[in-house]
Coordinates of C-alpha atoms in Angstrom, one line a residue:
Chain A
M9 CA 61.4 6.0 37.1
T10 CA 61.5 7.5 40.5
L11 CA 63.3 6.7 43.8
A12 CA 60.1 5.2 45.1
S13 CA 59.8 2.9 42.0
L14 CA 63.5 1.9 42.5
V15 CA 62.7 1.0 46.1
W16 CA 59.6 -0.9 45.1
H17 CA 61.6 -3.0 42.6
Y18 CA 64.2 -3.8 45.1
L19 CA 61.6 -5.0 47.6
K20 CA 59.9 -6.9 44.8
A21 CA 63.1 -8.6 43.9
K22 CA 63.1 -10.5 47.2
P23 CA 59.5 -11.1 47.8
L24 CA 59.9 -13.7 50.5
N25 CA 62.2 -11.5 52.5
T26 CA 59.9 -8.6 52.1
L27 CA 56.7 -10.5 53.0
L28 CA 58.3 -12.1 56.0
N29 CA 59.6 -8.8 57.3
I30 CA 56.2 -7.1 56.7
F31 CA 54.4 -9.9 58.3
L32 CA 56.5 -10.0 61.4
M33 CA 56.0 -6.4 61.9
G34 CA 52.3 -6.7 61.1
L35 CA 51.9 -9.5 63.7
G36 CA 53.4 -7.4 66.5
V37 CA 51.4 -4.3 65.6
A38 CA 48.2 -6.5 65.3
V39 CA 48.6 -7.7 68.9
I40 CA 49.1 -4.2 70.2
T41 CA 46.1 -3.0 68.2
I42 CA 43.9 -5.7 69.5
L43 CA 45.0 -4.9 73.1
L44 CA 44.5 -1.2 72.4
L45 CA 41.0 -1.6 71.0
L46 CA 39.8 -4.0 73.6
G47 CA 41.5 -2.2 76.5
N48 CA 40.3 1.2 75.5
Q49 CA 36.8 0.0 74.9
L50 CA 36.7 -2.0 78.1
Q51 CA 37.9 1.0 80.0
E52 CA 35.3 3.3 78.3
K53 CA 32.5 0.8 79.0
I54 CA 33.5 0.4 82.6
T55 CA 33.7 4.1 83.2
D56 CA 30.5 4.7 81.3
N57 CA 28.6 2.0 83.1
A58 CA 30.0 2.8 86.6
R59 CA 29.4 6.5 86.2
G60 CA 27.1 7.9 88.8
I61 CA 27.4 4.8 91.1
D62 CA 29.4 5.2 94.2
L63 CA 28.5 2.0 96.0
V64 CA 26.7 -1.2 95.3
V65 CA 25.0 -2.9 98.3
G66 CA 24.0 -6.6 98.1
A67 CA 24.2 -9.9 99.8
K68 CA 27.5 -11.0 101.3
G69 CA 29.9 -12.7 98.9
S70 CA 32.6 -11.6 96.6
P71 CA 32.6 -7.8 96.2
L72 CA 33.9 -8.2 92.7
Q73 CA 31.0 -10.5 91.9
L74 CA 28.6 -7.9 93.3
I75 CA 30.0 -5.3 90.9
L76 CA 30.2 -7.6 87.9
C77 CA 26.7 -8.7 88.5
N78 CA 24.9 -5.5 89.3
I79 CA 26.7 -3.0 87.2
F80 CA 28.0 -4.9 84.2
H81 CA 25.5 -7.7 84.4
V82 CA 28.1 -10.3 83.5
D83 CA 28.1 -12.4 86.7
F84 CA 25.5 -14.2 88.8
P85 CA 23.9 -12.5 91.9
T86 CA 25.5 -13.1 95.3
G87 CA 22.2 -13.7 96.8
N88 CA 19.2 -11.8 97.8
I89 CA 18.7 -9.1 100.5
K90 CA 15.5 -8.4 102.5
L91 CA 13.6 -5.4 101.3
N92 CA 13.2 -4.1 104.9
E93 CA 17.0 -4.3 105.5
A94 CA 17.7 -2.6 102.3
E95 CA 15.3 0.2 103.2
R96 CA 17.1 0.8 106.4
I97 CA 20.3 1.4 104.5
A98 CA 18.6 3.5 101.8
G99 CA 17.3 5.7 104.5
H100 CA 20.7 6.5 105.9
R101 CA 21.5 10.2 105.9
M102 CA 24.6 9.9 103.9
V103 CA 22.8 8.2 101.0
K104 CA 21.8 10.6 98.3
R105 CA 20.1 8.4 95.8
V106 CA 19.2 4.7 95.6
I107 CA 18.2 2.4 92.8
P108 CA 16.9 -1.0 93.7
L109 CA 17.6 -4.0 91.4
A110 CA 15.9 -7.4 91.2
L111 CA 17.7 -9.9 89.0
G112 CA 17.4 -13.5 88.3
D113 CA 15.7 -14.1 84.9
S114 CA 16.7 -13.6 81.4
Y115 CA 15.4 -13.9 77.8
Q116 CA 17.7 -15.4 75.2
N117 CA 20.7 -14.5 77.3
F118 CA 19.6 -11.0 77.9
R119 CA 19.1 -10.2 81.5
I120 CA 15.7 -9.0 82.8
V121 CA 16.2 -6.3 85.4
G122 CA 13.5 -5.4 87.8
T123 CA 14.1 -1.7 88.8
N124 CA 12.5 1.7 88.8
A125 CA 12.7 4.7 86.5
G126 CA 15.8 5.9 88.2
Y127 CA 18.0 3.1 86.5
P128 CA 17.5 4.2 82.9
E129 CA 17.7 7.8 84.0
L130 CA 21.2 7.0 85.4
Y131 CA 22.4 6.1 81.9
E132 CA 20.4 8.8 80.2
A133 CA 18.7 6.1 78.2
R134 CA 15.9 7.3 75.9
L135 CA 13.1 5.4 74.3
A136 CA 13.4 4.9 70.6
Q137 CA 9.7 3.9 70.4
G138 CA 6.9 3.0 72.7
Q139 CA 6.7 3.9 76.3
W140 CA 8.1 3.0 79.7
W141 CA 6.7 0.2 81.7
A142 CA 3.8 1.2 83.9
K143 CA 2.2 -2.1 85.0
P144 CA 3.8 -5.3 86.2
L145 CA 5.0 -7.7 83.3
E146 CA 5.4 -4.7 81.0
A147 CA 9.0 -4.5 79.7
V148 CA 11.3 -2.1 77.9
V149 CA 14.0 -3.7 75.7
G150 CA 17.6 -2.3 75.2
A151 CA 18.7 -1.7 71.6
T152 CA 21.1 -4.6 71.2
A153 CA 18.7 -7.0 72.9
A154 CA 15.9 -5.9 70.7
S155 CA 17.8 -6.3 67.5
L156 CA 19.3 -9.6 68.4
T157 CA 16.1 -11.2 69.8
G158 CA 13.8 -9.5 67.3
L159 CA 11.4 -8.4 70.0
K160 CA 9.1 -5.6 68.9
I161 CA 6.5 -3.5 70.7
G162 CA 3.5 -5.6 71.6
D163 CA 5.4 -8.9 71.5
T164 CA 5.2 -11.2 74.5
F165 CA 7.9 -13.5 75.8
A166 CA 8.5 -15.9 78.7
S167 CA 11.5 -15.2 80.8
A168 CA 13.9 -18.1 81.7
H169 CA 15.5 -18.6 85.1
G170 CA 19.1 -17.7 85.4
L171 CA 21.3 -16.2 82.7
G172 CA 21.4 -19.2 80.3
A173 CA 19.0 -19.8 77.5
D174 CA 18.2 -23.3 78.9
G175 CA 16.9 -22.1 82.3
H176 CA 13.4 -23.0 83.6
A177 CA 10.9 -21.0 81.6
H178 CA 8.3 -19.0 83.4
E179 CA 5.7 -19.4 80.9
A180 CA 2.7 -18.8 83.2
A181 CA 3.6 -15.1 83.3
P182 CA 4.7 -13.8 80.0
Y183 CA 6.1 -10.3 79.6
I184 CA 4.8 -7.8 77.0
V185 CA 7.1 -5.3 75.3
T186 CA 6.0 -1.7 75.7
G187 CA 9.1 0.2 74.6
I188 CA 12.5 -0.1 72.9
L189 CA 15.5 1.9 73.9
Q190 CA 17.8 4.0 71.7
P191 CA 21.4 2.7 71.7
S192 CA 23.3 4.3 74.4
N193 CA 26.5 2.2 74.2
T194 CA 26.1 1.3 77.8
V195 CA 24.9 -1.8 79.6
M196 CA 21.4 -0.6 78.9
D197 CA 21.7 -1.9 75.4
N198 CA 21.8 -5.5 76.6
L199 CA 19.1 -5.4 79.3
I200 CA 15.4 -5.9 79.4
L201 CA 14.0 -3.5 82.0
T202 CA 10.8 -4.0 84.0
G203 CA 9.3 -3.1 87.4
I204 CA 10.5 -5.0 90.5
E205 CA 7.0 -6.2 90.9
S206 CA 7.2 -8.1 87.6
V207 CA 10.2 -10.1 88.8
W208 CA 8.4 -10.9 92.1
M209 CA 5.2 -11.9 90.2
V210 CA 7.0 -14.2 87.8
H211 CA 8.6 -16.0 90.8
D212 CA 5.4 -16.2 92.8
E213 CA 3.9 -18.5 90.3
G214 CA 1.2 -20.4 92.2
T215 CA 1.1 -18.1 95.3
S216 CA -1.4 -15.8 93.7
N217 CA -2.3 -13.5 96.6
T218 CA 0.4 -11.1 96.0
N219 CA -0.5 -7.4 96.3
A220 CA 2.3 -6.3 94.0
G221 CA 1.1 -4.1 91.2
S222 CA -2.2 -3.3 92.9
T223 CA -3.3 0.2 92.6
R224 CA -4.5 0.4 96.2
E225 CA -3.0 3.3 98.1
L226 CA -0.6 2.4 100.9
S227 CA -0.5 4.5 104.0
N228 CA 3.2 3.9 104.4
P229 CA 4.8 2.8 101.2
S230 CA 8.3 1.4 100.9
S231 CA 10.9 4.0 99.8
L232 CA 12.3 1.5 97.3
V233 CA 9.3 -0.1 95.9
P234 CA 6.3 2.1 96.4
S235 CA 3.7 -0.5 95.7
V236 CA 4.5 -2.5 98.9
A237 CA 4.4 -1.3 102.5
A238 CA 7.5 -0.2 104.3
G239 CA 9.1 -2.8 106.4
D240 CA 7.9 -5.8 104.4
S241 CA 9.9 -8.8 105.7
T242 CA 8.9 -11.2 102.9
K243 CA 10.0 -9.3 99.8
E244 CA 13.6 -9.5 98.6
I245 CA 15.6 -7.7 96.0
T246 CA 19.1 -8.3 94.7
A247 CA 21.0 -5.2 95.2
M248 CA 21.0 -1.4 95.4
L249 CA 23.1 1.1 93.5
M250 CA 23.9 4.2 95.6
T251 CA 25.2 7.7 95.4
Y252 CA 26.8 9.4 98.3
R253 CA 25.6 12.6 99.7
N254 CA 29.1 13.8 100.6
P255 CA 32.7 12.7 100.4
I256 CA 32.8 11.6 104.0
A257 CA 30.3 8.9 103.1
A258 CA 32.9 7.2 101.0
I259 CA 34.8 6.5 104.2
Q260 CA 32.0 5.8 106.6
L261 CA 29.2 4.2 104.7
P262 CA 30.9 1.1 103.4
R263 CA 32.4 0.3 106.7
Y264 CA 29.0 0.9 108.4
I265 CA 27.2 -1.5 106.0
N266 CA 29.9 -4.1 106.1
S267 CA 30.2 -4.2 109.9
Q268 CA 26.6 -3.7 111.0
S269 CA 24.4 -5.8 108.8
N270 CA 24.1 -8.9 106.7
L271 CA 24.7 -6.7 103.7
Q272 CA 27.9 -6.1 101.8
A273 CA 28.9 -2.9 100.1
A274 CA 31.4 -2.8 97.2
S275 CA 32.9 0.3 95.5
P276 CA 32.9 0.0 91.7
A277 CA 36.0 2.2 91.4
F278 CA 37.9 0.0 93.8
E279 CA 36.8 -3.3 92.4
T280 CA 37.3 -2.4 88.8
A281 CA 40.8 -1.2 89.7
R282 CA 41.4 -4.5 91.3
L283 CA 40.0 -6.4 88.3
F284 CA 42.3 -4.4 86.0
S285 CA 45.3 -5.3 88.2
I286 CA 44.4 -8.9 87.9
L287 CA 43.9 -8.7 84.1
G288 CA 46.9 -6.4 83.9
V289 CA 49.3 -9.3 84.3
G290 CA 47.9 -11.1 81.2
V291 CA 47.8 -7.8 79.2
D292 CA 51.5 -7.2 80.1
V293 CA 52.5 -10.6 79.0
L294 CA 50.8 -10.1 75.6
T295 CA 52.1 -6.6 75.3
G296 CA 55.6 -7.9 76.0
F297 CA 55.1 -10.6 73.4
A298 CA 54.1 -7.9 70.8
Y299 CA 57.2 -5.9 71.5
V300 CA 59.4 -9.0 71.1
L301 CA 57.8 -9.6 67.7
I302 CA 58.4 -6.0 66.7
F303 CA 61.9 -6.1 67.9
I304 CA 62.6 -9.3 66.0
S305 CA 61.1 -7.8 62.8
T306 CA 63.3 -4.7 63.3
L307 CA 66.4 -6.9 63.6
S308 CA 65.3 -8.9 60.6
I309 CA 64.8 -5.8 58.5
F310 CA 68.2 -4.5 59.6
I311 CA 69.9 -7.8 58.7
A312 CA 68.1 -8.0 55.3
L313 CA 69.1 -4.4 54.4
Y314 CA 72.7 -4.9 55.7
N315 CA 73.1 -8.1 53.7
S316 CA 71.4 -6.9 50.6
L317 CA 73.6 -3.8 50.5
K318 CA 76.7 -6.0 50.4
E319 CA 75.2 -7.7 47.3
R320 CA 74.2 -4.3 45.9
Q321 CA 77.4 -2.4 46.2
Y322 CA 77.9 -2.7 42.4
D323 CA 74.4 -1.3 41.9
L324 CA 75.2 1.6 44.2
A325 CA 78.5 2.3 42.5
I326 CA 76.9 2.2 39.1
M327 CA 74.2 4.5 40.2
R328 CA 76.8 6.9 41.5
A329 CA 78.6 6.7 38.2
M330 CA 75.3 7.5 36.5
G331 CA 75.0 10.7 38.5
A332 CA 73.2 9.7 41.7
S333 CA 74.3 11.7 44.8
R334 CA 75.3 10.0 48.0
T335 CA 72.3 11.6 49.7
R336 CA 70.0 10.0 47.2
L337 CA 71.4 6.5 47.8
F338 CA 71.2 7.2 51.5
L339 CA 67.5 8.2 51.1
S340 CA 66.7 5.1 49.0
V341 CA 67.9 2.7 51.7
I342 CA 66.0 4.7 54.4
M343 CA 62.9 4.6 52.2
E344 CA 63.3 0.9 51.8
G345 CA 63.5 0.3 55.6
T346 CA 60.6 2.6 56.4
T347 CA 58.4 1.2 53.7
L348 CA 58.8 -2.2 55.3
T349 CA 58.0 -1.1 58.8
F350 CA 55.2 1.2 57.7
A351 CA 53.6 -1.4 55.5
G352 CA 54.0 -3.8 58.4
S353 CA 52.2 -1.6 60.8
V354 CA 49.4 -0.7 58.3
L355 CA 48.9 -4.5 57.8
G356 CA 49.0 -4.9 61.7
L357 CA 46.3 -2.3 62.2
I358 CA 44.2 -3.9 59.6
L359 CA 44.7 -7.4 61.1
G360 CA 44.0 -6.0 64.6
H361 CA 40.7 -4.5 63.5
L362 CA 39.8 -7.6 61.6
A363 CA 40.5 -9.8 64.6
V364 CA 38.3 -7.6 66.8
H365 CA 35.7 -7.7 64.2
S366 CA 35.7 -11.4 63.9
F367 CA 35.6 -11.6 67.7
T368 CA 32.4 -9.6 67.7
L369 CA 31.0 -12.1 65.2
V370 CA 31.8 -15.4 66.8
S371 CA 29.0 -15.7 69.4
A372 CA 26.0 -13.9 70.8
E373 CA 28.0 -13.3 74.0
S374 CA 30.7 -11.5 72.2
R375 CA 28.2 -9.4 70.2
Q376 CA 26.6 -8.5 73.5
T377 CA 29.8 -7.0 74.8
G378 CA 29.3 -4.2 72.3
F379 CA 33.0 -4.1 71.3
S380 CA 33.4 -2.4 67.9
A381 CA 36.1 -3.0 65.3
L382 CA 35.3 0.4 63.8
A383 CA 36.6 2.4 66.7
F384 CA 39.9 4.2 66.0
Y385 CA 42.2 5.8 68.5
P386 CA 44.9 8.4 68.3
E387 CA 47.3 5.7 69.6
E388 CA 47.0 4.1 66.1
Y389 CA 48.5 7.1 64.6
V390 CA 51.3 7.0 67.1
L391 CA 51.8 3.3 66.1
L392 CA 52.2 4.3 62.5
M393 CA 54.6 7.1 63.2
A394 CA 56.5 4.9 65.7
S395 CA 56.9 2.2 63.0
A396 CA 58.2 4.6 60.5
L397 CA 60.7 5.7 63.1
I398 CA 61.7 2.2 63.7
G399 CA 62.3 1.7 60.0
L400 CA 64.4 4.9 60.1
V401 CA 66.5 3.5 62.9
C402 CA 67.1 0.1 61.5
S403 CA 68.0 1.4 58.0
L404 CA 70.3 4.1 59.3
L405 CA 73.4 2.0 59.5
P406 CA 72.9 0.3 56.1
A407 CA 72.0 3.6 54.6
F408 CA 75.3 5.1 55.9
Q409 CA 77.1 2.1 54.4
A410 CA 75.5 3.0 51.0
Y411 CA 76.5 6.6 51.5
R412 CA 80.1 5.6 52.1
T413 CA 80.4 3.2 49.1
D414 CA 83.9 3.7 47.5
I415 CA 82.8 3.7 43.9
H416 CA 86.4 3.5 42.5
K417 CA 87.3 0.4 44.6
V418 CA 84.1 -1.4 43.8
L419 CA 84.1 -0.7 40.0
A420 CA 87.9 -1.4 39.7
N421 CA 87.6 -4.8 41.3
G422 CA 84.5 -5.7 39.4
Chain B
M17 CA 87.3 18.5 25.1
I18 CA 89.5 16.5 27.4
S19 CA 92.9 17.8 28.5
V20 CA 95.2 16.2 31.0
T21 CA 98.2 17.9 32.4
N22 CA 100.8 16.8 35.0
L23 CA 98.5 14.0 36.3
S24 CA 99.8 11.5 38.8
Y25 CA 98.1 9.2 41.3
A26 CA 99.4 7.3 44.3
Y27 CA 97.6 4.6 46.1
P28 CA 98.4 4.5 49.8
G29 CA 101.8 2.9 50.4
Q30 CA 102.6 2.6 46.6
P31 CA 104.7 4.7 44.3
A32 CA 102.8 7.3 42.3
I33 CA 101.7 6.5 38.7
R34 CA 102.6 9.4 36.3
F35 CA 100.4 9.9 33.3
A36 CA 101.6 11.6 30.1
D37 CA 99.8 14.8 29.2
F38 CA 97.3 14.5 26.4
A39 CA 94.3 16.1 24.9
C40 CA 91.3 14.9 22.9
R41 CA 88.8 16.9 20.8
Q42 CA 85.0 16.5 20.7
G43 CA 84.1 13.4 18.6
E44 CA 87.7 12.2 18.6
H45 CA 88.3 8.7 20.0
L46 CA 91.1 7.5 22.2
L47 CA 92.5 4.1 23.2
L48 CA 94.3 3.8 26.5
L49 CA 96.6 0.9 26.0
G50 CA 98.6 -0.9 28.6
E51 CA 99.1 -4.2 30.5
S52 CA 97.3 -5.0 33.7
G53 CA 98.5 -2.8 36.5
S54 CA 99.7 -0.1 34.2
G55 CA 97.0 2.4 35.6
K56 CA 94.4 2.2 32.8
T57 CA 91.5 1.9 35.1
T58 CA 92.9 4.5 37.5
L59 CA 93.2 7.0 34.6
L60 CA 89.8 6.1 33.3
H61 CA 88.2 6.6 36.8
L62 CA 90.2 9.9 37.2
L63 CA 88.8 11.1 33.9
G64 CA 85.2 10.1 34.9
G65 CA 85.5 11.6 38.3
L66 CA 85.1 8.3 40.1
L67 CA 88.4 8.9 41.8
R68 CA 89.4 12.2 43.2
I69 CA 92.5 13.9 41.6
Q70 CA 95.5 14.1 43.8
Q71 CA 97.9 16.0 41.7
G72 CA 97.7 17.5 38.2
V73 CA 94.7 18.9 36.2
I74 CA 92.0 17.2 34.3
N75 CA 89.9 19.6 32.2
I76 CA 86.6 18.4 30.8
D77 CA 84.9 20.7 28.4
G78 CA 86.2 23.7 30.3
T79 CA 85.7 22.3 33.8
N80 CA 88.5 21.5 36.1
L81 CA 87.3 18.4 37.8
A82 CA 89.3 19.1 40.9
T83 CA 87.3 22.1 41.7
L84 CA 84.0 20.3 41.9
T85 CA 82.4 19.2 45.3
E86 CA 81.4 15.6 45.6
R87 CA 77.8 16.4 44.8
Q88 CA 78.7 18.6 41.9
L89 CA 80.9 15.8 40.6
D90 CA 78.0 13.3 40.9
A91 CA 75.8 15.7 38.8
F92 CA 78.7 16.4 36.3
R93 CA 79.1 12.6 35.8
G94 CA 75.4 12.1 35.1
K95 CA 75.3 14.9 32.6
N96 CA 78.6 14.4 30.7
F97 CA 79.7 10.8 31.0
G98 CA 78.5 7.4 29.9
F99 CA 80.2 4.4 31.6
I100 CA 80.7 0.9 30.3
F101 CA 82.3 -1.5 32.6
Q102 CA 83.9 -4.9 31.9
K103 CA 81.2 -6.7 33.7
N104 CA 78.0 -5.0 32.6
H105 CA 76.6 -4.5 36.1
L106 CA 72.9 -4.0 35.3
V107 CA 70.7 -3.4 38.3
S108 CA 69.3 -6.9 38.6
A109 CA 66.1 -5.8 40.5
L110 CA 65.0 -3.7 37.6
P111 CA 63.7 -4.9 34.2
V112 CA 65.7 -4.0 31.0
K113 CA 63.9 -0.8 30.1
K114 CA 63.9 0.5 33.6
N115 CA 67.7 0.1 33.8
L116 CA 67.8 2.6 31.0
D117 CA 65.2 4.9 32.5
L118 CA 67.2 4.8 35.8
A119 CA 70.1 6.5 34.0
S120 CA 68.1 9.5 33.0
Y121 CA 66.4 9.7 36.3
L122 CA 69.6 9.6 38.2
A123 CA 71.1 12.2 35.9
G124 CA 68.3 14.5 36.9
K125 CA 66.5 14.3 33.5
N126 CA 62.8 13.5 33.0
A127 CA 62.6 9.8 32.6
D128 CA 62.5 9.8 28.9
T129 CA 60.7 6.7 28.0
N130 CA 60.9 7.3 24.2
R131 CA 64.7 7.5 24.3
S132 CA 65.0 4.1 26.1
T133 CA 62.5 2.5 23.7
E134 CA 64.2 4.0 20.7
L135 CA 67.6 2.8 21.9
L136 CA 66.3 -0.7 22.6
G137 CA 65.0 -0.8 19.1
L138 CA 68.2 0.4 17.6
L139 CA 70.0 -2.5 19.4
G140 CA 67.4 -5.0 18.3
M141 CA 66.3 -5.5 22.0
Q142 CA 62.8 -4.1 21.9
A143 CA 61.3 -7.6 22.7
K144 CA 63.3 -7.6 25.9
A145 CA 62.2 -4.3 27.2
G146 CA 60.2 -5.9 30.1
A147 CA 62.5 -8.8 30.6
H148 CA 64.3 -9.6 33.8
V149 CA 68.0 -8.7 33.6
R150 CA 69.0 -12.2 34.7
T151 CA 67.4 -13.8 31.7
L152 CA 69.7 -11.9 29.2
S153 CA 72.6 -13.6 27.5
Q154 CA 76.0 -11.9 28.0
G155 CA 75.9 -10.3 24.6
Q156 CA 72.4 -8.9 25.2
A157 CA 73.5 -7.6 28.7
Q158 CA 76.4 -5.9 27.0
R159 CA 74.1 -4.2 24.5
V160 CA 71.8 -3.0 27.3
A161 CA 74.9 -1.6 29.1
I162 CA 75.9 0.2 26.0
A163 CA 72.4 1.6 25.6
R164 CA 72.4 2.7 29.2
A165 CA 75.7 4.5 28.8
V166 CA 74.4 6.6 25.9
M167 CA 70.9 7.1 27.4
N168 CA 71.6 10.7 28.4
Q169 CA 73.6 11.6 25.1
P170 CA 76.8 12.1 27.0
S171 CA 79.7 13.9 25.4
I172 CA 82.2 11.4 26.6
I173 CA 81.8 7.6 26.7
L174 CA 84.3 5.9 29.1
A175 CA 84.6 2.1 28.6
D176 CA 86.8 -0.1 30.7
E177 CA 87.9 -3.4 28.9
P178 CA 84.6 -3.7 27.1
T179 CA 85.8 -6.5 24.7
S180 CA 88.5 -8.4 26.5
A181 CA 86.3 -11.3 27.5
L182 CA 84.7 -11.6 24.0
D183 CA 85.7 -13.7 21.0
D184 CA 86.7 -12.0 17.8
K185 CA 83.2 -11.9 16.2
N186 CA 81.6 -10.4 19.3
C187 CA 84.6 -8.1 19.9
Y188 CA 84.1 -6.4 16.5
R189 CA 80.3 -6.3 16.9
V190 CA 80.8 -4.4 20.2
I191 CA 83.4 -2.0 19.0
D192 CA 81.4 -1.3 15.9
L193 CA 78.3 -0.7 18.0
L194 CA 80.3 1.6 20.4
L195 CA 81.7 3.6 17.4
E196 CA 78.2 3.8 15.9
V197 CA 76.4 5.1 19.1
A198 CA 79.3 7.5 19.7
R199 CA 79.0 8.9 16.2
Q200 CA 75.3 9.3 16.6
S201 CA 75.6 11.5 19.7
N202 CA 78.9 13.1 18.6
A203 CA 80.5 11.7 21.6
T204 CA 84.1 11.1 22.5
L205 CA 84.9 7.5 23.1
V206 CA 87.7 6.7 25.5
I207 CA 88.5 2.9 25.8
A208 CA 90.9 1.6 28.3
T209 CA 92.0 -1.9 27.2
H210 CA 94.9 -4.3 26.6
D211 CA 93.0 -5.8 23.7
H212 CA 95.0 -5.1 20.6
R213 CA 92.2 -6.0 18.3
L214 CA 90.9 -2.6 18.8
T215 CA 94.0 -0.8 17.6
S216 CA 92.9 -1.2 14.1
K217 CA 89.5 0.4 14.8
I218 CA 90.7 3.5 16.7
S219 CA 93.9 5.3 15.5
N220 CA 94.4 7.5 18.4
H221 CA 96.4 5.6 21.1
L222 CA 97.8 6.5 24.4
R223 CA 100.2 3.8 25.7
L224 CA 100.7 3.6 29.4
A225 CA 104.0 2.3 30.6
S226 CA 103.9 -0.4 33.2

């Protein structure tokens, strides 16, 4: 017999009340946990994926779409840009580094990105096995893409047009896998990388006289795609990822690009901030809802304790008669309240992680997002502590009531 | 063991109740007799430290109750007294045996599970050890309440109208049981009652004037 077992028996004596209170608290904490897990991981992913990219340049359209498409690979391209126009911007003195991207095809929902070695370098992606692509139609597969599609080194696959699995299949020009990437927890995991020439070649089906991929030396190669001549007016790419040479570029370069050409420049920092402010409203509503749930459960626990103490005043008086001090009774009520809120928040954390886990299982798309239910954040300890504190607050008044029980009056009237 | 001198108590707005001086030795039993409102319960609660003394002295085993702080009084109660109330007031959230263990826990003793098992056996209640308090009959609940009162082998057992609601047969069974458990732990039994059936069982009487 201990105080804890006394508290346990009191909670067990009213199972429905106890379960309801724990569940209410759990629901509130679960919503907060889900928002916490998704929000934090989204933030991490966005900062990880946008790291080292100051500006994205592509065809005119929605700047947010340009960012979503070319950095996070979740939206469709805004259109194509001419290689010679891109070269002109890439040669600007304020540009430090440029990575060209050619998008358009996918394999089983995993996007195929035509680019150069600078792109995996940006994310510090390493090969788990095999080697980087060297010739057109050679491809390196990201870790998640490899495990979900089952592609292995030496496998061949036909790309499909667009991002869906039901796009037109380019069966005439199959890719061959030469390497698999290590997981990097960035967008690299979900991509299939290849040379820009491969993307061109797949789409030039029929027009065979392409010189892409030829080993012939060019006297004046393009700065973006060395295998073609500079100033080529027929070739197109989707976008360029850029790094500024100096801080002034952040002010001048976007304005220069947006006003002087057919191109559009979008800043990942600015656009993701804008995206968050749009999402923020929904997140705020959900958070508010969670706090309302927690408030209701606090109130419910308070009322339950307050009422049960009225029924229990004989118990309290008897326990005093048996030698219990006022402080001990005070403590037992506090323990009862904090046990409820603490158990509720533990349940909430478990529910929250389970919800995120089941979210990652529902579809291939959600698996590709790379969200993990096994990520834990310091905020969760804060949640646990805060819930214990809430329990303390809502049991304080009933506990004080227990402390003040007039044993003589209660027992004499019994 | 118990000595009371010059004791009086006044409820707010009411005239003071004066109690006659008396003393009681270890193992001696005492009946506090009187009609309702004569102050039996008040005296019993003063003796048991459930009510603070306003005037006069109660000395229990060499301790003046008035000198104890609230916390010391709680501990003193747990150590020296066993209480039996008219309604048995078992803690309904706990099963039978835990009600007994609670008494030793609250008195600051190690939960002596042997003692509670032994007591339940003595009262023929071992089959009900794990039973819910609400499933007990009134007679069974009273036996559990008596067992709880002697759980910590108190030197004084204070009982408030333990038999007034019982028929003759049960009345004598309860008083015999009380005398038996008191004899076993060499405890002093103080019973406040207006039930004259008990006067034949305990010869030492203190009659309170109404």
